[in-house]
Short mmCIF file of C-alpha atoms and ligand atoms in Angstrom, two decimals:
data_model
loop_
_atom_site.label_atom_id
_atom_site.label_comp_id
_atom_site.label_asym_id
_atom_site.label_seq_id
_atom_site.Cartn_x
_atom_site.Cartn_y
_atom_site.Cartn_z
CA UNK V 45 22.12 15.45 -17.37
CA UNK V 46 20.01 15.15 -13.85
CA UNK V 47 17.38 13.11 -12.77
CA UNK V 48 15.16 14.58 -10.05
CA UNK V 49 13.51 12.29 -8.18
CA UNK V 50 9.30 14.02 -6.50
CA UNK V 51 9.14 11.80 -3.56
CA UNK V 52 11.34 10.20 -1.11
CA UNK V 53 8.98 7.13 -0.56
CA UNK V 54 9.49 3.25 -0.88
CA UNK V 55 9.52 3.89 -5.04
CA UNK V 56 11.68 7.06 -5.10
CA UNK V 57 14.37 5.88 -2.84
CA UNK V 58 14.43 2.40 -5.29
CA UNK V 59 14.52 4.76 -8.31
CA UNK V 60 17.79 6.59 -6.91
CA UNK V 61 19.08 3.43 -5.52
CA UNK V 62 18.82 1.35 -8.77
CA UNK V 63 20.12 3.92 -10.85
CA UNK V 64 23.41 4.14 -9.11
CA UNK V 65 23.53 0.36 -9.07
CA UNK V 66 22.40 0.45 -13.30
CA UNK V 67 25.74 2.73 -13.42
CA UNK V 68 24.36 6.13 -13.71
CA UNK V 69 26.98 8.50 -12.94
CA UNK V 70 24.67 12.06 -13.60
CA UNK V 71 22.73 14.04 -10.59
CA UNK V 72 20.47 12.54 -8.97
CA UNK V 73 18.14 14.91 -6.53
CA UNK V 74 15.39 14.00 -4.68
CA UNK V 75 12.77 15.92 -3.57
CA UNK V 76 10.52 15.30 -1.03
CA UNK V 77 8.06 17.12 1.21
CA UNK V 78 8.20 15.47 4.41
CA UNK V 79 10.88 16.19 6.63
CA UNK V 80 11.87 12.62 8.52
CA UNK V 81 14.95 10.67 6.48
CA UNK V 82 12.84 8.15 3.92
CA UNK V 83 11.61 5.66 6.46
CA UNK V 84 9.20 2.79 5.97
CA UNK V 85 5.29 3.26 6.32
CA UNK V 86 4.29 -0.49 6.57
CA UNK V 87 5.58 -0.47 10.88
CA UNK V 88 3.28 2.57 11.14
CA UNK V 89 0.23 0.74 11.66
CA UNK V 90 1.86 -2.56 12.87
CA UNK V 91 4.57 -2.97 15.65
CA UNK V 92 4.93 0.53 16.30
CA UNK V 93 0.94 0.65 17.03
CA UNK V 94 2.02 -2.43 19.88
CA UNK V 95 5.17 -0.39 21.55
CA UNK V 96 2.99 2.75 22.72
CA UNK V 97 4.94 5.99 23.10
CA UNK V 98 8.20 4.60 21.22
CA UNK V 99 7.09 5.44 17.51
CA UNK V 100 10.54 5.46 15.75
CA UNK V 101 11.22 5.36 12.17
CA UNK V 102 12.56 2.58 10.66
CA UNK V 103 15.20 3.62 8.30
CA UNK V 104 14.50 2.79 3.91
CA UNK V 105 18.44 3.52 4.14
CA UNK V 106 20.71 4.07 6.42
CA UNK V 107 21.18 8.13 6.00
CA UNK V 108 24.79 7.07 4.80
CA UNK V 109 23.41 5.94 1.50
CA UNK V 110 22.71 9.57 0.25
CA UNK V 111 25.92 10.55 0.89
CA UNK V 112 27.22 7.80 -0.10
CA UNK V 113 25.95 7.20 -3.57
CA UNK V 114 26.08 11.39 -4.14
CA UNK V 115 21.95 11.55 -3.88
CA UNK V 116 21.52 14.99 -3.27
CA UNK V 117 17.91 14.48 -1.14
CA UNK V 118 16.08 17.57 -0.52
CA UNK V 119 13.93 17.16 2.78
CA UNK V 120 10.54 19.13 3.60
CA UNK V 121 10.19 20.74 0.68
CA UNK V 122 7.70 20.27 -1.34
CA UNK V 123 7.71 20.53 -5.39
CA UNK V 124 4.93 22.88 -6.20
CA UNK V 125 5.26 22.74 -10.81
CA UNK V 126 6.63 21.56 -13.45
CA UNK V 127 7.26 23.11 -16.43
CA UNK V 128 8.13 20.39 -19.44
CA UNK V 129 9.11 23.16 -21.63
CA UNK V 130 12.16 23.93 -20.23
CA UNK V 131 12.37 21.33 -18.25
CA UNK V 132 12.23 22.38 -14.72
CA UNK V 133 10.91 21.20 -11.05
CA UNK V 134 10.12 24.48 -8.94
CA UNK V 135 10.13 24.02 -5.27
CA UNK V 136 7.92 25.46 -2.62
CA UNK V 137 11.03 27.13 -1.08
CA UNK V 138 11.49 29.08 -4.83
CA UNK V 139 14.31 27.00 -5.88
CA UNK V 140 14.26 25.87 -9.82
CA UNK V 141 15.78 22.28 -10.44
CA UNK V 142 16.42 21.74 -13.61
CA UNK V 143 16.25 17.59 -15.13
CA UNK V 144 17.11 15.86 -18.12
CA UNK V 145 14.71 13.16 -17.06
CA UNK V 146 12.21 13.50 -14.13
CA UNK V 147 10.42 10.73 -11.82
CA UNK V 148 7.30 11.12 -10.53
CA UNK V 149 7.07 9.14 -7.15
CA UNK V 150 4.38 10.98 -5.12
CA UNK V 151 2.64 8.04 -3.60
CA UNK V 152 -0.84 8.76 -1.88
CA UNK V 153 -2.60 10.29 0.46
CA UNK V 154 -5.41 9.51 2.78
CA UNK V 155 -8.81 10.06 1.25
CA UNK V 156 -10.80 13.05 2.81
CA UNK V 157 -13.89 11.87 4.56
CA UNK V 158 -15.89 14.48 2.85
CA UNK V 159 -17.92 14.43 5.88
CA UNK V 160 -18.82 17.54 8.81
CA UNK V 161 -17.16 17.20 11.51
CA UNK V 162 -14.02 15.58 9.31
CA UNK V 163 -11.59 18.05 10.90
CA UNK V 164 -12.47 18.10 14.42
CA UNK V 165 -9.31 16.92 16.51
CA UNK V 166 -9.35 13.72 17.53
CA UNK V 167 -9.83 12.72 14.01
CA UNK V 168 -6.81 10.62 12.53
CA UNK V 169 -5.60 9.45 8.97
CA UNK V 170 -2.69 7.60 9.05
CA UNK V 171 -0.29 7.79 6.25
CA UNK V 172 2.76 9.75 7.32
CA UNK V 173 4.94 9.11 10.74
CA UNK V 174 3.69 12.73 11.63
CA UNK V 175 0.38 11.09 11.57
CA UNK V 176 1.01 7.88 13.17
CA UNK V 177 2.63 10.48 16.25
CA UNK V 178 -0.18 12.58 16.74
CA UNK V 179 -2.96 9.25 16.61
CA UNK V 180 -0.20 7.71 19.06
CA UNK V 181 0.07 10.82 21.52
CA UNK V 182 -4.28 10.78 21.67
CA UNK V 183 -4.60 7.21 22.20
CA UNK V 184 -3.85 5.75 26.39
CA UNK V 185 -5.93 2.48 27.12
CA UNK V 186 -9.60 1.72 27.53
CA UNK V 187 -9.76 4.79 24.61
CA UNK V 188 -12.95 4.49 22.50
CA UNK V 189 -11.88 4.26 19.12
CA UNK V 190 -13.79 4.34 15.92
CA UNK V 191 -12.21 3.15 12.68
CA UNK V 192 -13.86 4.27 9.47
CA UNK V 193 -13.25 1.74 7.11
CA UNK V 194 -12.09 -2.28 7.11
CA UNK V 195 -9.46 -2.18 4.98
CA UNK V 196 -6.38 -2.93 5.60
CA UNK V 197 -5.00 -0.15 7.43
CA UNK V 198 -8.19 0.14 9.39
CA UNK V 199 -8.15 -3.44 10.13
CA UNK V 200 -4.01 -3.19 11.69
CA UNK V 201 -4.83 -0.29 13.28
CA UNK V 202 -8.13 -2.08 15.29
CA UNK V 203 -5.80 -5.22 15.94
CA UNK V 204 -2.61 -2.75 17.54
CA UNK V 205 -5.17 -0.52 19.06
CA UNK V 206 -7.14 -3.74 20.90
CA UNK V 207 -3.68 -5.00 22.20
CA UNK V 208 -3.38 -1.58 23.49
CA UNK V 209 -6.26 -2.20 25.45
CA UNK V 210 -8.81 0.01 23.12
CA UNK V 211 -12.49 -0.51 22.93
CA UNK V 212 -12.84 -0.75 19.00
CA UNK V 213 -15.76 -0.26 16.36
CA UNK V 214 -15.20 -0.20 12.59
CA UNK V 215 -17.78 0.83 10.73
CA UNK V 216 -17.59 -0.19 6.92
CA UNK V 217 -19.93 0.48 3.87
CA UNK V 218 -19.21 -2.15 1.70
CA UNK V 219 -20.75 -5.62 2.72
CA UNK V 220 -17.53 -7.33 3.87
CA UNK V 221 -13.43 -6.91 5.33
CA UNK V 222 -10.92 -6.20 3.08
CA UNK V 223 -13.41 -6.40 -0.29
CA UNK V 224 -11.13 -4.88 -2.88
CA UNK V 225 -8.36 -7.15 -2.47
CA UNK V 226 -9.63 -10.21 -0.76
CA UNK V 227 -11.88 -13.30 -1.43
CA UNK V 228 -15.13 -13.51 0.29
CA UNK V 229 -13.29 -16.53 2.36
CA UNK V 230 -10.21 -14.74 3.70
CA UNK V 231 -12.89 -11.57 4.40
CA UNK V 232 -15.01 -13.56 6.70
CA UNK V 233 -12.27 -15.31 8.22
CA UNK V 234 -10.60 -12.09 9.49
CA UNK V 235 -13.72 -10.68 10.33
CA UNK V 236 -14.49 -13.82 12.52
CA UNK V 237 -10.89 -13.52 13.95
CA UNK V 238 -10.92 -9.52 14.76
CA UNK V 239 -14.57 -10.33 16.37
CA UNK V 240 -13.00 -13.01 18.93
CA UNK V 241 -10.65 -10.46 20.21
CA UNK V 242 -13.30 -8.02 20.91
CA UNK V 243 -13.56 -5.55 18.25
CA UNK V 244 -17.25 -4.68 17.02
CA UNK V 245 -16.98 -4.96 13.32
CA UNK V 246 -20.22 -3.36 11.41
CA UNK V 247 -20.50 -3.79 7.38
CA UNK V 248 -22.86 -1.55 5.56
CA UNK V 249 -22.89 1.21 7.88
CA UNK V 250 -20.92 4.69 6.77
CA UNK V 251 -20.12 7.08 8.80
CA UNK V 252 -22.48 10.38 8.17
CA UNK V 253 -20.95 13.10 10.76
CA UNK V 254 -18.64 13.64 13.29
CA UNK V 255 -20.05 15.66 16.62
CA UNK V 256 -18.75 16.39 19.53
CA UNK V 257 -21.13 15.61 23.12
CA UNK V 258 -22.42 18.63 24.78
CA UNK V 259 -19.60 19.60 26.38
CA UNK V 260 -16.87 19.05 23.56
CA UNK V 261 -15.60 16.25 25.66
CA UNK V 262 -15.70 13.18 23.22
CA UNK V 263 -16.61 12.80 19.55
CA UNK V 264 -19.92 10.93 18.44
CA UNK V 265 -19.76 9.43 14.95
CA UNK V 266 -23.15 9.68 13.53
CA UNK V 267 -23.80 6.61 11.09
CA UNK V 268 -26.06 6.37 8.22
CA UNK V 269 -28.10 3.68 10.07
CA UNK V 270 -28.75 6.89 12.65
CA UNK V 271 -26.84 5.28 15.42
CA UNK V 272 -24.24 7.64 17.45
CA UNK V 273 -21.04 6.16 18.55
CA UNK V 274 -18.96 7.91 21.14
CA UNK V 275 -15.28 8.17 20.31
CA UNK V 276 -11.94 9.90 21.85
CA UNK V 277 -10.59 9.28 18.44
CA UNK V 278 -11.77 8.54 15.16
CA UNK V 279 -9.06 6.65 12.66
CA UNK V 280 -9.86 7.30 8.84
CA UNK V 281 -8.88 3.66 6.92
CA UNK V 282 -10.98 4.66 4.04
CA UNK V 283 -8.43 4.07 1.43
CA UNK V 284 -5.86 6.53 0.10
CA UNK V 285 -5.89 8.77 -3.36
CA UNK V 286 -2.71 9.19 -5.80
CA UNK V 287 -0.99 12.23 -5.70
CA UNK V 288 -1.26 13.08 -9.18
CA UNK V 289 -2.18 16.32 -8.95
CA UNK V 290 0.81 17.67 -9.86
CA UNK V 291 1.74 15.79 -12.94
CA UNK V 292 -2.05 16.59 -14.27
CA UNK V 293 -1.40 20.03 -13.66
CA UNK V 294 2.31 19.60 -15.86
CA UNK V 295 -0.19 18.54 -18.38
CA UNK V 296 0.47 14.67 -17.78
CA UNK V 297 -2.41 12.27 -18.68
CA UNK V 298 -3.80 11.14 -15.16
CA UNK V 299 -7.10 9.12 -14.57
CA UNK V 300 -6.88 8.53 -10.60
CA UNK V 301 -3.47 7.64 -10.40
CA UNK V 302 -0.25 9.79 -13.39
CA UNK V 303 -1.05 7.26 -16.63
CA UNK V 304 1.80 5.45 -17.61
CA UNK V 305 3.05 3.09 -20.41
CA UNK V 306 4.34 -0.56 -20.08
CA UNK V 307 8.27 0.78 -19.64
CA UNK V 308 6.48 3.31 -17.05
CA UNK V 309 6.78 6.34 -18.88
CA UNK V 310 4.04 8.78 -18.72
CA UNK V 311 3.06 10.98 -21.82
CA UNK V 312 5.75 12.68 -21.65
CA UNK V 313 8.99 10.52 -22.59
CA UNK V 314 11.16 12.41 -20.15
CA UNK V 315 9.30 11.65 -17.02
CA UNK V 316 8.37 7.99 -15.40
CA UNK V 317 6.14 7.76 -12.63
CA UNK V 318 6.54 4.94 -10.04
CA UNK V 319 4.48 3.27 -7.25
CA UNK V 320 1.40 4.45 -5.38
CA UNK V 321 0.65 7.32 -7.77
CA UNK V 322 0.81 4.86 -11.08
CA UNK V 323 -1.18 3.81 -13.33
CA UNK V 324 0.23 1.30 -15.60
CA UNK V 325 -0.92 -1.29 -17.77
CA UNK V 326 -0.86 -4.56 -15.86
CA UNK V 327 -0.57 -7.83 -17.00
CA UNK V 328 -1.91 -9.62 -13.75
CA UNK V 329 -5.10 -7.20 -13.74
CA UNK V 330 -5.58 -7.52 -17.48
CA UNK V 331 -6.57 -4.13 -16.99
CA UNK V 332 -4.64 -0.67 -16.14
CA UNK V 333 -3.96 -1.03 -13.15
CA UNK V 334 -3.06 1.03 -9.47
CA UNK V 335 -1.26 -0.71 -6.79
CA UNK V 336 -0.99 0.49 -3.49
CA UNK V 337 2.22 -2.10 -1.83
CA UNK V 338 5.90 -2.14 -1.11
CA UNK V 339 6.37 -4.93 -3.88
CA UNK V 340 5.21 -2.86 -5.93
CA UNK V 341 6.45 0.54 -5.18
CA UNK V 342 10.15 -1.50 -5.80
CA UNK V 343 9.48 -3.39 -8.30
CA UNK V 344 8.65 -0.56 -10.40
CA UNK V 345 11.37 1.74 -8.76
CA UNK V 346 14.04 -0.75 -10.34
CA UNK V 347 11.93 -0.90 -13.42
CA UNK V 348 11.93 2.85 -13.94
CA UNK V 349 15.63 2.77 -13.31
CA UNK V 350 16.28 0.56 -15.81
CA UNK V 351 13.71 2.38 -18.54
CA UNK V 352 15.98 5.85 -17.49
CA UNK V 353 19.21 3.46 -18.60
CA UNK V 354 17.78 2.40 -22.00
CA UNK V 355 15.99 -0.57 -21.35
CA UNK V 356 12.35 -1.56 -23.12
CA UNK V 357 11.34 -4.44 -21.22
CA UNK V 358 7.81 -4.13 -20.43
CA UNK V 359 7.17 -4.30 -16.85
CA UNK V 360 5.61 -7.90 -15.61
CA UNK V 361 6.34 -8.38 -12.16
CA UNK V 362 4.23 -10.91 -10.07
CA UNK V 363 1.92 -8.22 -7.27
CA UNK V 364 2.54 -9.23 -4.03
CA UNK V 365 1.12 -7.96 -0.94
CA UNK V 366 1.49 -8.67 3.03
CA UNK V 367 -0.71 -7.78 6.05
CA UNK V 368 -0.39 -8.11 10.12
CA UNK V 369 -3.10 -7.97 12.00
CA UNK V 370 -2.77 -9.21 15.38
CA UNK V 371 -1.14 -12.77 15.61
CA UNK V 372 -2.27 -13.36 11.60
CA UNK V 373 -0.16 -12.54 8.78
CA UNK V 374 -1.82 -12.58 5.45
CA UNK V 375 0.51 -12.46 2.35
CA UNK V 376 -1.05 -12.71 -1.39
CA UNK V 377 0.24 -13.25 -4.60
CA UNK V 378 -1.51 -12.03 -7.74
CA UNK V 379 -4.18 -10.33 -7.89
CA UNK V 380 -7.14 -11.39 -6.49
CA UNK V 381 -10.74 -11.36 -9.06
CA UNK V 382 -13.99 -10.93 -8.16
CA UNK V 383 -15.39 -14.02 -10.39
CA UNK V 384 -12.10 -16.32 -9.41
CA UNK V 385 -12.90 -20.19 -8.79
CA UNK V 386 -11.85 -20.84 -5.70
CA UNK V 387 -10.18 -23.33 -3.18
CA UNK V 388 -9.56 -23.31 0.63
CA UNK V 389 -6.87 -25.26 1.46
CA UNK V 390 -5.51 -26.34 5.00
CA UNK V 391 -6.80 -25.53 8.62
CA UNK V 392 -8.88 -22.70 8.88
CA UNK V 393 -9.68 -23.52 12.34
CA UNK V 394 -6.23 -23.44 13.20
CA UNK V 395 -5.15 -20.37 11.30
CA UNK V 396 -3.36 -21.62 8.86
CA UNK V 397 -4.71 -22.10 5.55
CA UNK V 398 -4.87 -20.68 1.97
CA UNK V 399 -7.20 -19.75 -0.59
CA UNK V 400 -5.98 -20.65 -3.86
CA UNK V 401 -8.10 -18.83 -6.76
CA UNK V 402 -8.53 -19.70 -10.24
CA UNK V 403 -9.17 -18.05 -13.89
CA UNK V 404 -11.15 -20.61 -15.54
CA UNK V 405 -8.90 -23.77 -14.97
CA UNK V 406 -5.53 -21.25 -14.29
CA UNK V 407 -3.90 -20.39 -10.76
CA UNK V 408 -4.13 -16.66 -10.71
CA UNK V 409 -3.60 -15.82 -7.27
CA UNK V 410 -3.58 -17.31 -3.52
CA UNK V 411 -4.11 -15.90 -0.16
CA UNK V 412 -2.52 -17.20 2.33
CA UNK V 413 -2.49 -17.19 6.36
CA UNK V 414 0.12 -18.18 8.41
CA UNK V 415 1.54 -19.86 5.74
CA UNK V 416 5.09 -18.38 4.30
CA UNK V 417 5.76 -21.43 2.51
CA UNK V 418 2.77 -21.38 0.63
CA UNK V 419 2.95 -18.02 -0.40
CA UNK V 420 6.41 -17.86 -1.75
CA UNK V 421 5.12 -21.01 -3.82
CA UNK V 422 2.59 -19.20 -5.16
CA UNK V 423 5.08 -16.50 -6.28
CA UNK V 424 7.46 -18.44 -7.67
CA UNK V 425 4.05 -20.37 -9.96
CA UNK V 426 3.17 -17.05 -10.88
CA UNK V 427 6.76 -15.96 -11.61
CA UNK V 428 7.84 -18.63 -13.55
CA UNK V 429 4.46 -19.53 -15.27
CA UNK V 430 4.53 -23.02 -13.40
CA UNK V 431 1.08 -24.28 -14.82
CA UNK V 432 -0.98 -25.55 -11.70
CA UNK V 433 -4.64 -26.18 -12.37
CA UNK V 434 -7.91 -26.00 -10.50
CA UNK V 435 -8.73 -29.99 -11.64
CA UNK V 436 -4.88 -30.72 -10.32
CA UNK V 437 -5.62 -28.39 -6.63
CA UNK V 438 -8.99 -30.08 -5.75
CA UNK V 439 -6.89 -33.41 -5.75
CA UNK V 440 -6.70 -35.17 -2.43
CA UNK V 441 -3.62 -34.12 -1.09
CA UNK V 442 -2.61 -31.20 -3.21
CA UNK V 443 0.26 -29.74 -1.83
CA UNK V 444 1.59 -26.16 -3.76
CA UNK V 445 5.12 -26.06 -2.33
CA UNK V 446 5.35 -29.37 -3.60
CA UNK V 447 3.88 -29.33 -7.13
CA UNK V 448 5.95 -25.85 -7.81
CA UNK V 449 9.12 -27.69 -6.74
CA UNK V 450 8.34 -30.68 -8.56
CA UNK V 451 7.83 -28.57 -11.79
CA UNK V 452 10.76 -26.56 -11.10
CA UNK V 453 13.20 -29.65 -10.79
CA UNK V 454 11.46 -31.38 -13.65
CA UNK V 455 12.26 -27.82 -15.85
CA UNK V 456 15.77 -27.68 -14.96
C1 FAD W 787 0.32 2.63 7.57
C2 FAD W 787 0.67 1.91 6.29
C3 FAD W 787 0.89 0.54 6.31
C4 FAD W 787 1.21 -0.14 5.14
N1 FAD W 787 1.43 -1.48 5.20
C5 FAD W 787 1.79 -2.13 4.06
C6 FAD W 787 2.07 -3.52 4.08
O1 FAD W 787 1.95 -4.18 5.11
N2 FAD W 787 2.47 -4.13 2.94
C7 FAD W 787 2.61 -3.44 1.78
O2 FAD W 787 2.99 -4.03 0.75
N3 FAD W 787 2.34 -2.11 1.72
C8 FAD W 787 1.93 -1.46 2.83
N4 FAD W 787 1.66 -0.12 2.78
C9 FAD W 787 1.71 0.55 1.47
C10 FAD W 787 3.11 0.99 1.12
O3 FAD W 787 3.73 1.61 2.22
C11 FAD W 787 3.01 1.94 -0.06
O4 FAD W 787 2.43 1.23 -1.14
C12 FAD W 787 4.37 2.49 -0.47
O5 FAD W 787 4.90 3.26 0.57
C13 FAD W 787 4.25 3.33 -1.72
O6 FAD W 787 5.47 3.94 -1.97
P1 FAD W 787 5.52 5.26 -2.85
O7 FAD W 787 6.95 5.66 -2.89
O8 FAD W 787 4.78 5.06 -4.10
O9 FAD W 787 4.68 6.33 -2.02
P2 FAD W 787 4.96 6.95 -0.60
O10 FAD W 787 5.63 5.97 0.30
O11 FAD W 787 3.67 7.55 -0.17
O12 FAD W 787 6.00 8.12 -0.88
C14 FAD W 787 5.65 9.28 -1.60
C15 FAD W 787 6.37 10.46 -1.01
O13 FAD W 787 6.26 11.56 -1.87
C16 FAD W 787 5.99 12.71 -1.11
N5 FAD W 787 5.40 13.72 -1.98
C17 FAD W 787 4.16 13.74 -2.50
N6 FAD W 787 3.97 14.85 -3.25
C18 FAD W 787 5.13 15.53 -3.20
C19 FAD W 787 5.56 16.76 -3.76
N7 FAD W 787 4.77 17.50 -4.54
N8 FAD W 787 6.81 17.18 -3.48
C20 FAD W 787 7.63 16.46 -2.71
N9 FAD W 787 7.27 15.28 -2.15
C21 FAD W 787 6.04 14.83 -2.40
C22 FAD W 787 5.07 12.18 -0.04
O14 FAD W 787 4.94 13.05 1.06
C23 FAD W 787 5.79 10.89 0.32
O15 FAD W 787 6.82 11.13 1.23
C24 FAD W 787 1.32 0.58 3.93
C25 FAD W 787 1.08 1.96 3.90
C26 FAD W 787 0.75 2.62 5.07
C27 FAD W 787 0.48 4.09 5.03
#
């Protein structure tokens, strides 16, 4: 009995973790093509961005825990197939691991621009610390930088670049920040607050081509709109794409992300997939669902773990998502719908404030800046199916830490 582990990310390193705690006493390997120890990829485009020239990894474990908890972790390797048949993992270095259950935990990589010019140097994704080194080494300050894409890697990366003294633009297609996860509220709100700190912020304008001046010099990023920006480095925040390449060549069912069931098993009963490069049926979306967050890449992680030990529990937990850009930290729990009711509550103007949005009269999720209390509120509402209301929030007065408490003392 072994359980090899594709991916030494924020979900793989759970799986292995959670297994040993769940008792599992069989191998455990884990594969995974970078070369660093696991570390953590949220830093990469936060504080690390604001220290320039001191890019260290932070740690997922301390390297102890391998050894400690007999993880055999194989490092810069990559797994190349799978064959389900006989129920092997062969590695890009030729070696044939053989599982009794497999986890697929491949996470994501940055979307290709798809554009000319897309692999001129000087042009940036940033997923991996190898990536967040090389942007690092080609950025000094009063840099021109252009961001492709408000999201929000390319919206941390403008706010640590800008305190690095960088002259910013971000071009964005879609109409507004952060659209895919965010109200129209919280969007305009950062957008506002990235503006007073200098950074030109352009919505529906996409980036066409990537030049280089005359001499080869600088870059110019060509826009749709036909206007040429001049850039020493372009940063690609376009959004990321599941590794799940692999599993649909194994034969796995895959639609953008390795399709999974509500215990996280794939189509084939001996392998789970985890995190980034999941697709799973979720109960927040009412739809299947892919999430791209550390919540979710451990939540899931454990989950798997526990499926592996014989559990059936269908997996429920509550998304939850955190952002830092600049002095503003936006957490949300839930997920966020396009149609939602919605309320602002608190002081905008002072940065601190939520939105709290609503399925018909229900509190499905709530954004919230500068606020900590508020958002761990929210998650424990959604958690614990505390009933709050749109008819009790627009109340004068309506306080969500202390309705959730309220309801929670009244329950117990
Ligand atoms: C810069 C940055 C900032 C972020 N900030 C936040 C944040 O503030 N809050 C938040 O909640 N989330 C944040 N995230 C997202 C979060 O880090 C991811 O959701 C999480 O890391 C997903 O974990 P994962 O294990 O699914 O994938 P990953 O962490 O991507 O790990 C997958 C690993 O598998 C490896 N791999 C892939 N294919 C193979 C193969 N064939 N063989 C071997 N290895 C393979 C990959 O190289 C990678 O090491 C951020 C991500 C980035 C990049």
């Amino acid at each position: 009995m072994t359980t090899v582990i594709i991916g030494g990310g924020q979900a793989g390193v759970q799986v292995a973790d959670s297994l040993r705690a769940g008792g599992y006493g069989e191998e455990i390997t884990m594969v995974t093509d970078e070369a660093p120890w696991p570390y953590q990829r949220p830093p990469l485009s936060k504080e690390l961005m604001n220290t320039a020239g001191a890019i260290k990894p932070l740690p997922l474990r301390p390297e102890m825990f391998f050894c400690d908890n007999d993880i055999n972790l194989v490092r810069g390797t990559a797994a190349t197939g799978i064959d389900r048949r006989r129920q092997t993992v062969r590695l890009a270095d030729g070696q044939q691991l053989p599982y009794s259950q497999l986890v697929m935990a491949t996470g994501a990589r940055v979307r290709p621009l798809g554009i000319a010019g897309a692999d001129l140097p000087g042009v940036f994704g940033l997923r991996t610390l190898e990536d967040a080194k090389r942007l690092e080494s080609a950025i000094r300050p009063g840099a021109k930088v252009v961001i492709v894409g408000a999201g929000f890697i390319g919206l941390e990366c403008a706010s640590g670049l800008r305190a690095l003294g960088c002259d910013i633009i971000i071009l964005e297609s879609g109409s507004r920040a952060m659209k895919r996860t965010s109200s129209p509220v919280m969007s305009e709100w950062f957008a506002e607050a990235h503006r007073s700190t200098g950074i030109d912020l352009k919505f529906e304008e996409r980036i066409a081509r990537i030049d280089t001046t005359p001499g080869g010099q600088q870059l110019v990023a060509l826009s749709t709109l036909g206007n040429r920006y001049e850039a020493d480095v372009v940063v690609c925040g376009n959004g990321v794409m599941a590794n799940d390449t692999l599993g649909a060549k194994a034969g796995l069912d895959v639609d953008d992300g390795i399709l999974v069931d509500s215990s996280l098993r794939t189509s084939d009963p001996k392998i789970v997939a985890v995190g980034d490069c999941a697709r799973f049926p979720s109960v927040h979306a009412g739809t299947r669902a892919r999430l791209e967050s550390v919540q979710n890449a451990t939540a899931q992680g454990r989950h798997a773990a526990s499926t592996i030990l014989g559990g059936t529990d269908a997996y429920r937990a509550v998304p939850w998502f955190w952002s830092v850009q600049g002095k503003n930290k936006l957490q949300i729990a839930g997920i966020v719908g396009a149609n939602d009711r919605r309320i602002t509550v608190g002081q905008p103007d002072e940065g601190k404030f939520s939105v709290m949005n609503f399925q018909r009269n229900i509190l499905t999720s709530v954004e919230s800046v500068n606020q900590p209390a508020v958002h761990m509120a929210a998650r424990r509402a959604l958690e614990h199916a505390i009933l709050v209301t749109y008819d009790q929030a627009v109340e004068p007065g309506f306080s969500l830490v202390t309705a959730t408490k309220a309801q929670q003392a009244s329950a117990a």
